[in-house]
Coordinates of C-alpha atoms and ligand atoms in Angstrom, one line a residue:
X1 CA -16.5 -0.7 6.8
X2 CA -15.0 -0.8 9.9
X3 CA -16.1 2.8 11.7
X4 CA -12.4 3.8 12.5
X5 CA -11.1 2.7 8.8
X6 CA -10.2 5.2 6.0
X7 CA -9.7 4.1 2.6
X8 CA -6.8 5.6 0.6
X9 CA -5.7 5.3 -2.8
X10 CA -2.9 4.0 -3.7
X11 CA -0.9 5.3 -6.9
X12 CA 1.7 3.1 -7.3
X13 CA -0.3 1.3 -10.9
X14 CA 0.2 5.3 -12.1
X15 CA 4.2 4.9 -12.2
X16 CA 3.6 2.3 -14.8
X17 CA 6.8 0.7 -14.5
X18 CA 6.0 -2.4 -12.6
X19 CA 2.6 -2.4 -13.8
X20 CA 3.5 -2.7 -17.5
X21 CA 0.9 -2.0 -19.1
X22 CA -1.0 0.9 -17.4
X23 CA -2.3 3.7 -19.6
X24 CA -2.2 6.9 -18.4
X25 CA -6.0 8.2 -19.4
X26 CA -7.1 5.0 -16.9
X27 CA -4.9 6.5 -14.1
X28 CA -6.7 10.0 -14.7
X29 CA -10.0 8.2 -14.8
X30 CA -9.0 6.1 -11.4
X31 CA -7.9 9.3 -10.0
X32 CA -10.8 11.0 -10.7
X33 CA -13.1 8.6 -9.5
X34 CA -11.5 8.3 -6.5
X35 CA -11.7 11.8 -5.9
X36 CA -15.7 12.0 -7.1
X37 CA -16.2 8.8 -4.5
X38 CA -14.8 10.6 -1.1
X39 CA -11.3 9.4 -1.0
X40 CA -9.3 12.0 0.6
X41 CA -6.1 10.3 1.4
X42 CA -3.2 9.4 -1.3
X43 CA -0.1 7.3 -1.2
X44 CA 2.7 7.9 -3.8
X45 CA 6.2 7.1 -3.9
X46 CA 9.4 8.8 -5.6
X47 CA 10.2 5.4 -6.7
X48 CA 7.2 4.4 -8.6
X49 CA 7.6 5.2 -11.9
X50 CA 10.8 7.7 -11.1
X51 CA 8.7 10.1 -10.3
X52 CA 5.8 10.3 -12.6
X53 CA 2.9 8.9 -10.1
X54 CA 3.5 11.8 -7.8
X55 CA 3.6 14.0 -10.6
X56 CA 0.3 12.6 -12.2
X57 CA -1.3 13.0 -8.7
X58 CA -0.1 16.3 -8.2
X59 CA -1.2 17.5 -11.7
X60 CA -4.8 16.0 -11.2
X61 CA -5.5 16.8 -7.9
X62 CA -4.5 20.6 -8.9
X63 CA -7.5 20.0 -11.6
X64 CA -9.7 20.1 -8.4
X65 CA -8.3 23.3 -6.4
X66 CA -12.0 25.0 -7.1
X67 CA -13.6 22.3 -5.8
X68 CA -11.1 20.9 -3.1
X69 CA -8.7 22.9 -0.7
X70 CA -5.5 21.4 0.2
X71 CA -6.8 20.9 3.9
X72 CA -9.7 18.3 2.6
X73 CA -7.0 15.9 1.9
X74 CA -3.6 13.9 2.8
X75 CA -1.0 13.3 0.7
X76 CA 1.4 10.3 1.5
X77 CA 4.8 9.8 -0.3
X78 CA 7.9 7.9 0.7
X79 CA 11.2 8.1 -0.1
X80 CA 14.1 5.2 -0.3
X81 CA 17.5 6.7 1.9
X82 CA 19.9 9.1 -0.3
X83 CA 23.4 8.1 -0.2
X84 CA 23.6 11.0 2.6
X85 CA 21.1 12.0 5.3
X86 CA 21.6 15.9 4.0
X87 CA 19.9 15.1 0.8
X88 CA 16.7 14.3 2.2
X89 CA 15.3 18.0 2.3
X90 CA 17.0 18.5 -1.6
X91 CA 14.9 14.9 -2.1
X92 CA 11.7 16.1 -1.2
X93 CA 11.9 19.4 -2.6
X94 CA 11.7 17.5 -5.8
X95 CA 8.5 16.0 -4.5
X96 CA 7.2 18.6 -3.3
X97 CA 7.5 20.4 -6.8
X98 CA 5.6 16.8 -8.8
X99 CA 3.2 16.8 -6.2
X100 CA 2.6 20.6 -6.9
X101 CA 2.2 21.6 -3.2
X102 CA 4.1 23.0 -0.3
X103 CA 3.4 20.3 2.1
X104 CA 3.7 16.7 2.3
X105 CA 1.2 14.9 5.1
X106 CA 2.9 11.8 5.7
X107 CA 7.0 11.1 4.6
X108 CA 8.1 7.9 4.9
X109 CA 11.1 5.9 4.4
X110 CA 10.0 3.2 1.5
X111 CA 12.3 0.7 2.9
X112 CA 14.6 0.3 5.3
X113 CA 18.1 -0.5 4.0
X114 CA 20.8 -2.8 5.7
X115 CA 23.5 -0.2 4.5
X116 CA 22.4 2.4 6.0
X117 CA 21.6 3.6 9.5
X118 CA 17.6 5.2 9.2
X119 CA 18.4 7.5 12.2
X120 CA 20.2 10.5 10.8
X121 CA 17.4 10.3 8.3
X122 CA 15.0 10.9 10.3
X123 CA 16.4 13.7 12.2
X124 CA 16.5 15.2 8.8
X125 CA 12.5 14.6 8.5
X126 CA 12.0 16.1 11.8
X127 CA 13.7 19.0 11.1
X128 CA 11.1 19.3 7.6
X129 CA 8.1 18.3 10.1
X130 CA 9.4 21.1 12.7
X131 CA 9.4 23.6 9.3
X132 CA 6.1 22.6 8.2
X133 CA 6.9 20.9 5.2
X134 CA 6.0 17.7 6.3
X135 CA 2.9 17.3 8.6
X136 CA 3.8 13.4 10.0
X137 CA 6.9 11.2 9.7
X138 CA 5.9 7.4 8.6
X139 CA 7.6 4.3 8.0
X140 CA 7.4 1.5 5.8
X141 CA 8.3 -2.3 5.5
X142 CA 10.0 -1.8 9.1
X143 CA 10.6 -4.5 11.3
X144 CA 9.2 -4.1 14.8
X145 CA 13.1 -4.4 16.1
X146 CA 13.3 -0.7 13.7
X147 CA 10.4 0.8 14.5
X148 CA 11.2 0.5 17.7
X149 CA 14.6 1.8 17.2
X150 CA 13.1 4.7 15.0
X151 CA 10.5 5.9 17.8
X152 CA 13.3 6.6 19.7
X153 CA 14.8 9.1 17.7
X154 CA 11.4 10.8 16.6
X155 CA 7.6 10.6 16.6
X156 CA 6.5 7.9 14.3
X157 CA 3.2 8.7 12.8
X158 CA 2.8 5.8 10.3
X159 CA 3.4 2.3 10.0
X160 CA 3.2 1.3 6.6
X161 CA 3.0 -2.7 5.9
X162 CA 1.6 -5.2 3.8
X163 CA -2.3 -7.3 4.7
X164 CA -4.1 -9.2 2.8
X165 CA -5.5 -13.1 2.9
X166 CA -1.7 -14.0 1.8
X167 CA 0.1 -11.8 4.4
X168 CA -0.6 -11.4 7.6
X169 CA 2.3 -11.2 9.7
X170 CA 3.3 -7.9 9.5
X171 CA -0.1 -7.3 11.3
X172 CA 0.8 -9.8 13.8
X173 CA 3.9 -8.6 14.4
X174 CA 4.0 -5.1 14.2
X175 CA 0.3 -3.8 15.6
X176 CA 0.8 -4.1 18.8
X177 CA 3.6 -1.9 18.6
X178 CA 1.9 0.3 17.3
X179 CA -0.7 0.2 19.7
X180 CA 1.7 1.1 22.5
X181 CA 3.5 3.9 20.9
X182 CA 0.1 4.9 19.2
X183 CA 1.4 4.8 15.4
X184 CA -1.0 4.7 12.9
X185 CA -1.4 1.5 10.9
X186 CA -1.4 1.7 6.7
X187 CA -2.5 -1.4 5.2
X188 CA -0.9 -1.9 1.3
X189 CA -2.0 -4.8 -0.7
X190 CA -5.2 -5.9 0.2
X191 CA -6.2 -7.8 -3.3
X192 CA -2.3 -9.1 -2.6
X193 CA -1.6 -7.0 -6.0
X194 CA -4.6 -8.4 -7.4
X195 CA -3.5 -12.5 -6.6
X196 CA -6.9 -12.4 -4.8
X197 CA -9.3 -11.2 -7.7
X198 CA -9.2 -15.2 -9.1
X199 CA -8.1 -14.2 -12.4
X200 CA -4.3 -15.5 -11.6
X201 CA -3.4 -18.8 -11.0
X202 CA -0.6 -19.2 -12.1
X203 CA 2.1 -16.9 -13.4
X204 CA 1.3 -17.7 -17.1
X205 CA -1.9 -16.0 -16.6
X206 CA -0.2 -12.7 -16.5
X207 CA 1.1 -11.1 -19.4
X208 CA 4.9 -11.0 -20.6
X209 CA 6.3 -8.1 -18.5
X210 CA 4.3 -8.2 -15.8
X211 CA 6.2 -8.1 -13.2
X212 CA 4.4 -9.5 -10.8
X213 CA 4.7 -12.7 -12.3
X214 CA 7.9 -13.4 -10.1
X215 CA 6.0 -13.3 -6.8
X216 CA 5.8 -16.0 -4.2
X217 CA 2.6 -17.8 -4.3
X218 CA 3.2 -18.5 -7.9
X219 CA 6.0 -20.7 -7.2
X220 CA 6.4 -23.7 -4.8
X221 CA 5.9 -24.5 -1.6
X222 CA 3.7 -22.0 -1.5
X223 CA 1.7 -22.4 -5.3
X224 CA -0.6 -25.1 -4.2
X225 CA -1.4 -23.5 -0.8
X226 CA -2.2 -20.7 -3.2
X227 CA -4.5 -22.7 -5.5
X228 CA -6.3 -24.2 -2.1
X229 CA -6.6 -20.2 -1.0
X230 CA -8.3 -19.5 -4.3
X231 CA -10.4 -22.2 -4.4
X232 CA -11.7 -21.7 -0.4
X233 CA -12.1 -17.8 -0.8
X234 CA -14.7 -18.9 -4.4
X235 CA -16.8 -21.1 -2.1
X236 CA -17.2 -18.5 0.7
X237 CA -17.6 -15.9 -1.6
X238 CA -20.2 -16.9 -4.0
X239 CA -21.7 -17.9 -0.4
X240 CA -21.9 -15.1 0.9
X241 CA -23.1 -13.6 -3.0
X242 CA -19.9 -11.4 -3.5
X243 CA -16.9 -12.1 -5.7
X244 CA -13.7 -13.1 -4.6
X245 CA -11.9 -9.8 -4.8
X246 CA -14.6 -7.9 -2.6
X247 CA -14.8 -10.2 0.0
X248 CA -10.8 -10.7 0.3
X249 CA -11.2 -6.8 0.3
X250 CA -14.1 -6.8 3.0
X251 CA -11.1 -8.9 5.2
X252 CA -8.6 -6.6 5.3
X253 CA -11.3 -3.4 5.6
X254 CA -12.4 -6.0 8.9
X255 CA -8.8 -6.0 10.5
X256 CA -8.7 -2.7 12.2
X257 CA -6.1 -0.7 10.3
X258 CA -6.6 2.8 10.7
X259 CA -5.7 3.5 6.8
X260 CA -6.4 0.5 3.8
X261 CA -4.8 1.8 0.4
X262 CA -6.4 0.0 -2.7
X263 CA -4.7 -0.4 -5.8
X264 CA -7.1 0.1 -8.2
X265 CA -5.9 1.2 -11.5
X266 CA -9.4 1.6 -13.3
X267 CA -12.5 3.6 -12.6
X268 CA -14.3 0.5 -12.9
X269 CA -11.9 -1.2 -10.4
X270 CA -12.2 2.0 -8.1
X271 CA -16.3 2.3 -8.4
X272 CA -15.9 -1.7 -7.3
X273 CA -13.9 -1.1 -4.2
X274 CA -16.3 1.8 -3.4
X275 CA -19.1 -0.2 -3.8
X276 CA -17.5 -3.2 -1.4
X277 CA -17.0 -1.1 1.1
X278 CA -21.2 -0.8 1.4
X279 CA -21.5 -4.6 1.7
X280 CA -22.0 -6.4 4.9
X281 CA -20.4 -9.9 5.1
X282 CA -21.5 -12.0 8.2
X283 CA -18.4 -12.7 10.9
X284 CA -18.4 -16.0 10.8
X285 CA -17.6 -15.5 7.4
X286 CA -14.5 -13.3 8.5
X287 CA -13.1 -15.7 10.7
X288 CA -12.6 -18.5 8.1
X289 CA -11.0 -16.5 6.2
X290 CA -8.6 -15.8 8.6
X291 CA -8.2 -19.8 9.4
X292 CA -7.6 -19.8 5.8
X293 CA -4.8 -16.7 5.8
X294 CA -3.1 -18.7 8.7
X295 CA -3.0 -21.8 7.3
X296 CA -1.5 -20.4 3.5
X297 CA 0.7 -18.1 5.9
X298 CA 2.7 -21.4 7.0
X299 CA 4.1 -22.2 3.3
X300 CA 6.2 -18.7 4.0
X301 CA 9.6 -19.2 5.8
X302 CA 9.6 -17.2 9.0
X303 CA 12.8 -15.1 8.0
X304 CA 10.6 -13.6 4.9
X305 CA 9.5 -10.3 6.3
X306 CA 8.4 -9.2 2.7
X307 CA 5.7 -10.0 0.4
X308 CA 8.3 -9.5 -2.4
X309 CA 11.0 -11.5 -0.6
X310 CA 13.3 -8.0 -1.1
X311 CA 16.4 -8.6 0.5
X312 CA 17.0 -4.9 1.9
Ligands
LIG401 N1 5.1 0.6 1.0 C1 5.3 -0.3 0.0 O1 6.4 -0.8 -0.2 C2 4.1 -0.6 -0.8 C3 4.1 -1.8 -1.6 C4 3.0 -2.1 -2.3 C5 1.9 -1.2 -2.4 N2 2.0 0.0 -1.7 C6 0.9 1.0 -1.7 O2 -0.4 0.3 -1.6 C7 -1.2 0.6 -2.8 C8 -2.1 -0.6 -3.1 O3 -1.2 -1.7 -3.3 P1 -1.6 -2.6 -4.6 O4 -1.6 -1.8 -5.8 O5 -0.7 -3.8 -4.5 O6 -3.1 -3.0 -4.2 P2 -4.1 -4.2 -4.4 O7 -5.4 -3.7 -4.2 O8 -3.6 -5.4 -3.6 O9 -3.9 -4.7 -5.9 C9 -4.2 -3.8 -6.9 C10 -4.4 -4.6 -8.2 O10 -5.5 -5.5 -8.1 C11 -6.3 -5.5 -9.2 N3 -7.6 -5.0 -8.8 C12 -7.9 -3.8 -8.2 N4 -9.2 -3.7 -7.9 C13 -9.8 -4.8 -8.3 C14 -11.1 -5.3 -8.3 N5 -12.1 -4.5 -7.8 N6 -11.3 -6.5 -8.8 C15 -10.3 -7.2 -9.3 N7 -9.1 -6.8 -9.4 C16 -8.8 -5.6 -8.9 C17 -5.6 -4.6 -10.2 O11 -4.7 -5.3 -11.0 P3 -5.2 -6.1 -12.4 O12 -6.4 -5.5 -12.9 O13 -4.0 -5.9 -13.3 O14 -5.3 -7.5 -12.0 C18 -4.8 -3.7 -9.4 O15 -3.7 -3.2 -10.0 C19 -0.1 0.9 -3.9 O16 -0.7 1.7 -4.9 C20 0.9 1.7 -3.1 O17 0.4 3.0 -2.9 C21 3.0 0.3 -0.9

């Protein structure tokens, strides 16, 4: 793994809702895998599941208070903007009391929202970061034009954004912002919510309810670019004697984000990840695949600055 690179779990799958069929004793498990393995940092939202992945992290982690002090760990969550910038501290008291601590590491802003103007928001989060509630104000799903905008009004911790082999431009476009201003980058979605693993290829694949089976590289233009991705990633993975979901893994791990969040939502999923991060893929390896990203990356229409195509 790259030497500056954390991993982080990511506990959206634990809200269930968009993951439709997630059962709660493989979140535990996931969880406490994750925990057992050395991950220290995890990412939560209000949204996912209204609420009930922060309060299953906050619930298991407090399982571990003999064994792990709150200091050993980070705890990540993001809000979307309240109708009114004064209900962001009533907003996160409420997470605070899932997440069963006093202090949340890193608050972001889920998304930002065309209706609404992010900056008296985050004057509100830097008055909770000047009271100790919250230790870092982050960002997600910003363009570079709004990060810049929001660095202005306060310190910008986190940059929150999607990578993986069938998203690269937020990289692209946001990391050498983040360079200057010295934000820390958070990759989400390295297995592209799992796209990568081989086991989708088209939306059928998934079952009824799965709500991934509305995202972009399941439909044209970008399908068969998809199914050209798939098929290129098998070659160079059985290649290089790895599976297809390690090695698309191994890529984004390679890009230099200071935080990578996996979405595992198994203990045998999580103990995989782990055990991807040992491997050791050759470079030359690395920068086919990135050909490869590039040249599915053109079937996207520049204006799409979302792997979901949300209109925000
Ligand atoms: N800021 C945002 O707007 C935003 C958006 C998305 C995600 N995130 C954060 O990033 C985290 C990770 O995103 P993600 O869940 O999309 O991550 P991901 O790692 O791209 O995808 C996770 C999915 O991949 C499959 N998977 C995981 N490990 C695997 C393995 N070893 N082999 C094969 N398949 C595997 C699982 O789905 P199946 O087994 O069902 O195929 C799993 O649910 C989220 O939990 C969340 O914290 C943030």
């Amino acid at each position: 793994m790259s030497s500056r690179c954390a991993l982080g779990l990511g506990c959206w799958a634990f809200g269930a809702d968009y993951w439709h069929d997630q059962r709660r004793e493989d979140s535990v498990r996931t969880l406490h895998a994750a925990i057992r393995g050395g991950i220290r940092h995890f990412d939560t939202a209000q949204g996912y599941g209204k609420g009930m992945s922060e309060q299953l992290l906050g619930q298991q982690l407090r399982r571990f208070r003999n064994e792990l002090h709150r200091s050993d760990y980070t705890i990540a969550t993001k809000m979307f903007l309240p109708s009114d910038p004064a209900e962001v501290a009533p907003t996160v008291s409420v997470s605070l009391r899932r997440l069963c601590t006093d202090r949340i590491d890193i608050l972001y802003i889920h998304w930002p929202d065309s209706k609404r103007d992010c900056r008296p928001y985050l004057e509100q989060m830097e008055t909770l970061r000047r009271r100790g509630i919250v230790g870092s104000i982050g960002v997600s799903n910003f363009t570079p034009a709004l990060l810049q905008s929001a660095s202005e009004v306060t310190e910008i911790g986190y940059c929150q954004f999607p990578l993986s082999l069938l998203w690269m431009k937020s990289l692209e476009r946001l990391s050498p912002l983040c360079a200057v201003r010295k934000i820390k980058t958070v990759a989400y979605s390295p297995l592209a919510l799992g796209l990568l693993s081989g086991r989708y290829r088209s939306a059928a694949d998934l079952a009824e309810g799965d709500r991934r089976r509305s995202l972009f590289p399941f439909s044209e233009p970008c399908h068969h670019a998809f199914l050209d991705l798939l098929e290129a990633l098998g070659v160079l993975a059985s290649q290089s004697k790895t599976d297809m979901a390690t090695l698309a893994f191994l890529w984004v791990l390679a890009q230099g984000a200071d935080i990578v969040l996996t979405g595992a939502r198994t203990k045998e999923q999580l103990e995989r990840v782990l055990l991807s991060v040992e491997s050791h893929v050759d470079s030359p390896v690395f920068d086919e695949l990135t050909e490869i990203a590039r040249s599915f990356g053109r079937c996207i229409e520049e204006h799409e600055d979302n792997p979901f195509f949300h209109r925000w």
